[in-house]
N, CA, C and O of each residue as an XYZ file, in Angstrom:
328
protein
N     -11.751    -12.845    -19.855
C     -13.033    -12.166    -19.792
C     -14.099    -13.083    -19.222
O     -15.098    -12.598    -18.691
N     -13.923    -14.379    -19.314
C     -14.905    -15.312    -18.793
C     -15.034    -15.213    -17.277
O     -16.144    -15.305    -16.752
N     -13.911    -15.026    -16.554
C     -13.934    -14.912    -15.098
C     -14.707    -13.667    -14.659
O     -15.487    -13.719    -13.708
N     -14.491    -12.569    -15.343
C     -15.205    -11.341    -15.007
C     -16.708    -11.492    -15.245
O     -17.521    -11.002    -14.461
N     -17.058    -12.158    -16.307
C     -18.468    -12.373    -16.614
C     -19.115    -13.293    -15.569
O     -20.243    -13.063    -15.135
N     -18.374    -14.341    -15.174
C     -18.900    -15.262    -14.164
C     -19.122    -14.538    -12.833
O     -20.148    -14.730    -12.179
N     -18.167    -13.717    -12.444
C     -18.318    -12.970    -11.194
C     -19.461    -11.958    -11.277
O     -20.162    -11.727    -10.292
N     -19.645    -11.367    -12.434
C     -20.737    -10.409    -12.592
C     -22.087    -11.107    -12.485
O     -23.035    -10.551    -11.930
N     -22.174    -12.323    -13.014
C     -23.430    -13.066    -12.926
C     -23.729    -13.513    -11.502
O     -24.883    -13.507    -11.074
N     -22.677    -13.905    -10.760
C     -22.872    -14.348     -9.381
C     -22.798    -13.189     -8.390
O     -23.003    -13.382     -7.191
N     -22.511    -12.011     -8.878
C     -22.359    -10.805     -8.058
C     -21.263    -10.986     -7.014
O     -21.450    -10.664     -5.841
N     -20.123    -11.502     -7.452
C     -18.936    -11.665     -6.611
C     -17.947    -10.567     -6.978
O     -17.184    -10.709     -7.933
N     -17.958     -9.507     -6.246
C     -17.039     -8.407     -6.500
C     -16.182     -8.199     -5.247
O     -16.572     -7.440     -4.360
N     -15.023     -8.859     -5.158
C     -14.226     -8.780     -3.932
C     -13.648     -7.402     -3.651
O     -13.392     -7.071     -2.493
N     -13.437     -6.595     -4.676
C     -12.833     -5.288     -4.482
C     -13.816     -4.167     -4.768
O     -13.414     -3.039     -5.052
N     -15.068     -4.469     -4.696
C     -16.091     -3.480     -4.996
C     -16.242     -2.501     -3.842
O     -16.080     -2.878     -2.682
N     -16.548     -1.257     -4.150
C     -16.781     -0.252     -3.119
C     -18.189     -0.358     -2.551
O     -18.489      0.256     -1.528
N     -19.045     -1.118     -3.191
C     -20.422     -1.252     -2.743
C     -20.625     -2.557     -1.980
O     -21.603     -3.269     -2.208
N     -19.711     -2.865     -1.086
C     -19.820     -4.101     -0.308
C     -20.932     -3.959      0.723
O     -21.281     -2.853      1.137
N     -21.472     -5.086      1.122
C     -22.458     -5.086      2.186
C     -21.754     -4.782      3.501
O     -20.648     -5.271      3.729
N     -22.360     -3.996      4.359
C     -21.698     -3.703      5.634
C     -21.589     -4.949      6.503
O     -22.528     -5.739      6.597
N     -20.432     -5.113      7.137
C     -20.236     -6.227      8.047
C     -20.925     -5.904      9.365
O     -21.399     -4.788      9.576
N     -20.975     -6.903     10.253
C     -21.617     -6.695     11.549
C     -20.960     -5.559     12.316
O     -21.652     -4.727     12.903
N     -19.624     -5.515     12.319
C     -18.924     -4.488     13.075
C     -19.113     -3.105     12.460
O     -18.937     -2.101     13.151
N     -19.467     -3.031     11.181
C     -19.669     -1.747     10.532
C     -21.101     -1.249     10.667
O     -21.423     -0.164     10.182
N     -21.971     -2.028     11.323
C     -23.371     -1.650     11.370
C     -23.638     -0.496     12.334
O     -24.636      0.207     12.172
N     -22.776     -0.280     13.335
C     -22.997      0.853     14.228
C     -22.522      2.133     13.547
O     -21.764      2.104     12.578
N     -22.980      3.222     14.071
C     -22.723      4.518     13.447
C     -21.275      4.952     13.681
O     -20.703      4.689     14.739
N     -20.695      5.614     12.691
C     -19.329      6.099     12.797
C     -19.277      7.330     13.692
O     -20.256      8.064     13.826
N     -18.108      7.538     14.304
C     -17.913      8.714     15.151
C     -17.908      9.967     14.273
O     -18.659     10.912     14.518
N     -17.065      9.963     13.265
C     -17.020     11.015     12.249
C     -17.200     10.332     10.908
O     -16.780      9.187     10.738
N     -17.807     11.002      9.966
C     -18.058     10.371      8.669
C     -16.763     10.049      7.922
O     -16.725      9.098      7.140
N     -15.713     10.818      8.149
C     -14.455     10.616      7.445
C     -13.515      9.665      8.172
O     -12.477      9.295      7.622
N     -13.856      9.257      9.407
C     -13.006      8.382     10.198
C     -13.616      6.985     10.236
O     -14.762      6.833     10.660
N     -12.886      5.966      9.806
C     -13.475      4.617      9.736
C     -13.506      3.898     11.086
O     -13.146      2.724     11.169
N     -13.930      4.591     12.134
C     -14.048      4.004     13.465
C     -15.490      4.164     13.923
O     -16.042      5.264     13.907
N     -16.088      3.058     14.329
C     -17.484      3.099     14.742
C     -17.585      3.350     16.241
O     -16.596      3.263     16.970
N     -18.786      3.659     16.681
C     -19.015      3.896     18.103
C     -18.769      2.624     18.908
O     -18.311      2.688     20.049
N     -19.069      1.478     18.320
C     -18.822      0.207     18.990
C     -17.324     -0.012     19.198
O     -16.902     -0.469     20.260
N     -16.525      0.313     18.189
C     -15.080      0.177     18.310
C     -14.529      1.167     19.334
O     -13.561      0.868     20.033
N     -15.145      2.344     19.422
C     -14.729      3.330     20.410
C     -14.931      2.778     21.819
O     -14.052      2.917     22.670
N     -16.070      2.158     22.069
C     -16.354      1.592     23.381
C     -15.387      0.445     23.709
O     -14.938      0.321     24.848
N     -15.069     -0.386     22.718
C     -14.101     -1.468     22.943
C     -12.726     -0.915     23.283
O     -12.028     -1.464     24.135
N     -12.332      0.170     22.620
C     -11.036      0.792     22.895
C     -11.003      1.366     24.303
O      -9.995      1.239     24.998
N     -12.086      1.994     24.730
C     -12.148      2.562     26.076
C     -12.047      1.456     27.121
O     -11.303      1.589     28.092
N     -12.790      0.365     26.930
C     -12.730     -0.760     27.863
C     -11.328     -1.354     27.928
O     -10.828     -1.667     29.008
N     -10.698     -1.508     26.764
C      -9.351     -2.066     26.715
C      -8.349     -1.146     27.402
O      -7.467     -1.622     28.117
N      -8.470      0.161     27.197
C      -7.526      1.085     27.820
C      -7.716      1.134     29.334
O      -6.739      1.307     30.063
N      -8.947      0.985     29.825
C      -9.181      0.953     31.272
C      -8.551     -0.303     31.874
O      -7.899     -0.237     32.916
N      -8.749     -1.445     31.214
C      -8.139     -2.680     31.705
C      -6.616     -2.583     31.681
O      -5.944     -3.041     32.604
N      -6.082     -1.990     30.627
C      -4.633     -1.822     30.535
C      -4.096     -0.905     31.616
O      -3.011     -1.141     32.148
N      -4.851      0.150     31.950
C      -4.425      1.062     33.010
C      -4.391      0.352     34.354
O      -3.438      0.521     35.114
N      -5.413     -0.440     34.659
C      -5.424     -1.187     35.925
C      -4.296     -2.208     35.968
O      -3.696     -2.418     37.023
N      -4.002     -2.839     34.852
C      -2.894     -3.779     34.779
C      -1.573     -3.060     35.082
O      -0.735     -3.572     35.824
N      -1.402     -1.874     34.503
C      -0.196     -1.084     34.745
C      -0.081     -0.641     36.193
O       1.012     -0.652     36.759
N      -1.201     -0.249     36.802
C      -1.193      0.143     38.210
C      -0.789     -1.045     39.078
O      -0.009     -0.898     40.018
N      -1.320     -2.219     38.758
C      -0.959     -3.423     39.511
C       0.521     -3.742     39.401
O       1.163     -4.094     40.391
N       1.065     -3.618     38.192
C       2.506     -3.862     38.017
C       3.344     -2.845     38.781
O       4.382     -3.196     39.342
N       2.905     -1.593     38.808
C       3.628     -0.558     39.540
C       3.629     -0.845     41.037
O       4.659     -0.694     41.695
N       2.485     -1.257     41.581
C       2.413     -1.607     43.007
C       3.308     -2.805     43.304
O       4.016     -2.814     44.310
N       3.283     -3.811     42.438
C       4.129     -4.981     42.622
C       5.613     -4.595     42.599
O       6.387     -5.070     43.430
N       6.001     -3.759     41.678
C       7.391     -3.296     41.607
C       7.775     -2.531     42.871
O       8.879     -2.698     43.389
N       6.866     -1.693     43.366
C       7.143     -0.929     44.576
C       7.333     -1.860     45.771
O       8.230     -1.644     46.586
N       6.496     -2.893     45.885
C       6.622     -3.846     46.990
C       7.956     -4.573     46.904
O       8.614     -4.784     47.923
N       8.357     -4.954     45.712
C       9.646     -5.645     45.549
C      10.795     -4.723     45.916
O      11.699     -5.129     46.646
N      10.779     -3.493     45.426
C      11.880     -2.567     45.682
C      11.918     -2.155     47.154
O      12.999     -2.042     47.733
N      10.773     -1.934     47.755
C      10.736     -1.409     49.122
C      10.873     -2.487     50.198
O      11.528     -2.260     51.216
N      10.261     -3.663     49.983
C      10.223     -4.664     51.044
C      10.986     -5.951     50.718
O      11.824     -6.387     51.508
N      10.709     -6.551     49.584
C      11.284     -7.863     49.273
C      12.786     -7.769     49.024
O      13.548     -8.588     49.538
N      13.219     -6.787     48.246
C      14.647     -6.633     47.958
C      15.485     -6.433     49.203
O      16.472     -7.145     49.390
N      15.126     -5.478     50.075
C      15.907     -5.306     51.307
C      15.836     -6.520     52.240
O      16.830     -6.859     52.883
N      14.670     -7.178     52.321
C      14.545     -8.355     53.189
C      15.409     -9.507     52.679
O      15.917    -10.298     53.475
N      15.578     -9.606     51.374
C      16.409    -10.666     50.802
C      17.882    -10.289     50.786
O      18.731    -11.107     50.432
N      18.184     -9.067     51.164
C      19.576     -8.630     51.198
C      20.129     -8.232     49.850
O      21.346     -8.177     49.668
N      19.251     -7.953     48.900
C      19.711     -7.566     47.565
C      20.243     -6.142     47.559
O      21.178     -5.847     46.814
N      19.672     -5.244     48.374
C      20.113     -3.871     48.468
C      19.602     -3.281     49.775
O      18.765     -3.873     50.457
N      20.118     -2.111     50.109
C      19.691     -1.396     51.317
C      19.072     -0.082     50.868
O      19.707      0.678     50.137
N      17.841      0.201     51.294
C      17.213      1.470     50.908
C      18.010      2.661     51.458
O      18.614      2.565     52.526
N      18.008      3.756     50.742
C      18.796      4.936     51.115
C      18.316      5.557     52.416
O      19.120      6.133     53.149
N      17.030      5.456     52.723
C      16.536      6.085     53.948
C      16.841      5.266     55.200
O      16.684      5.766     56.314
N      17.273      4.019     55.034
C      17.654      3.184     56.176
C      19.158      3.122     56.363
O      19.637      2.461     57.285
N      19.877      3.766     55.547
C      21.332      3.714     55.557
C      21.932      4.581     56.614
O      23.155      4.639     56.744
């Protein structure tokens, strides 16, 4: 009981529902029932755009390898040149 009393005096409640909002929680939530803030939404959108461009770059690189580098190195012959 001494530990609980000490925490109550210092106001240290690690599992309390009345915690102070953190910096990331200071922006407004998208929906009241969804624990995602508008700031997190913007970060997700930015990350997904960067990921999409990364994927497009990998697709172009794969196409260049399959279409030009592979046949030039003699690894395979494209079907349309056969």
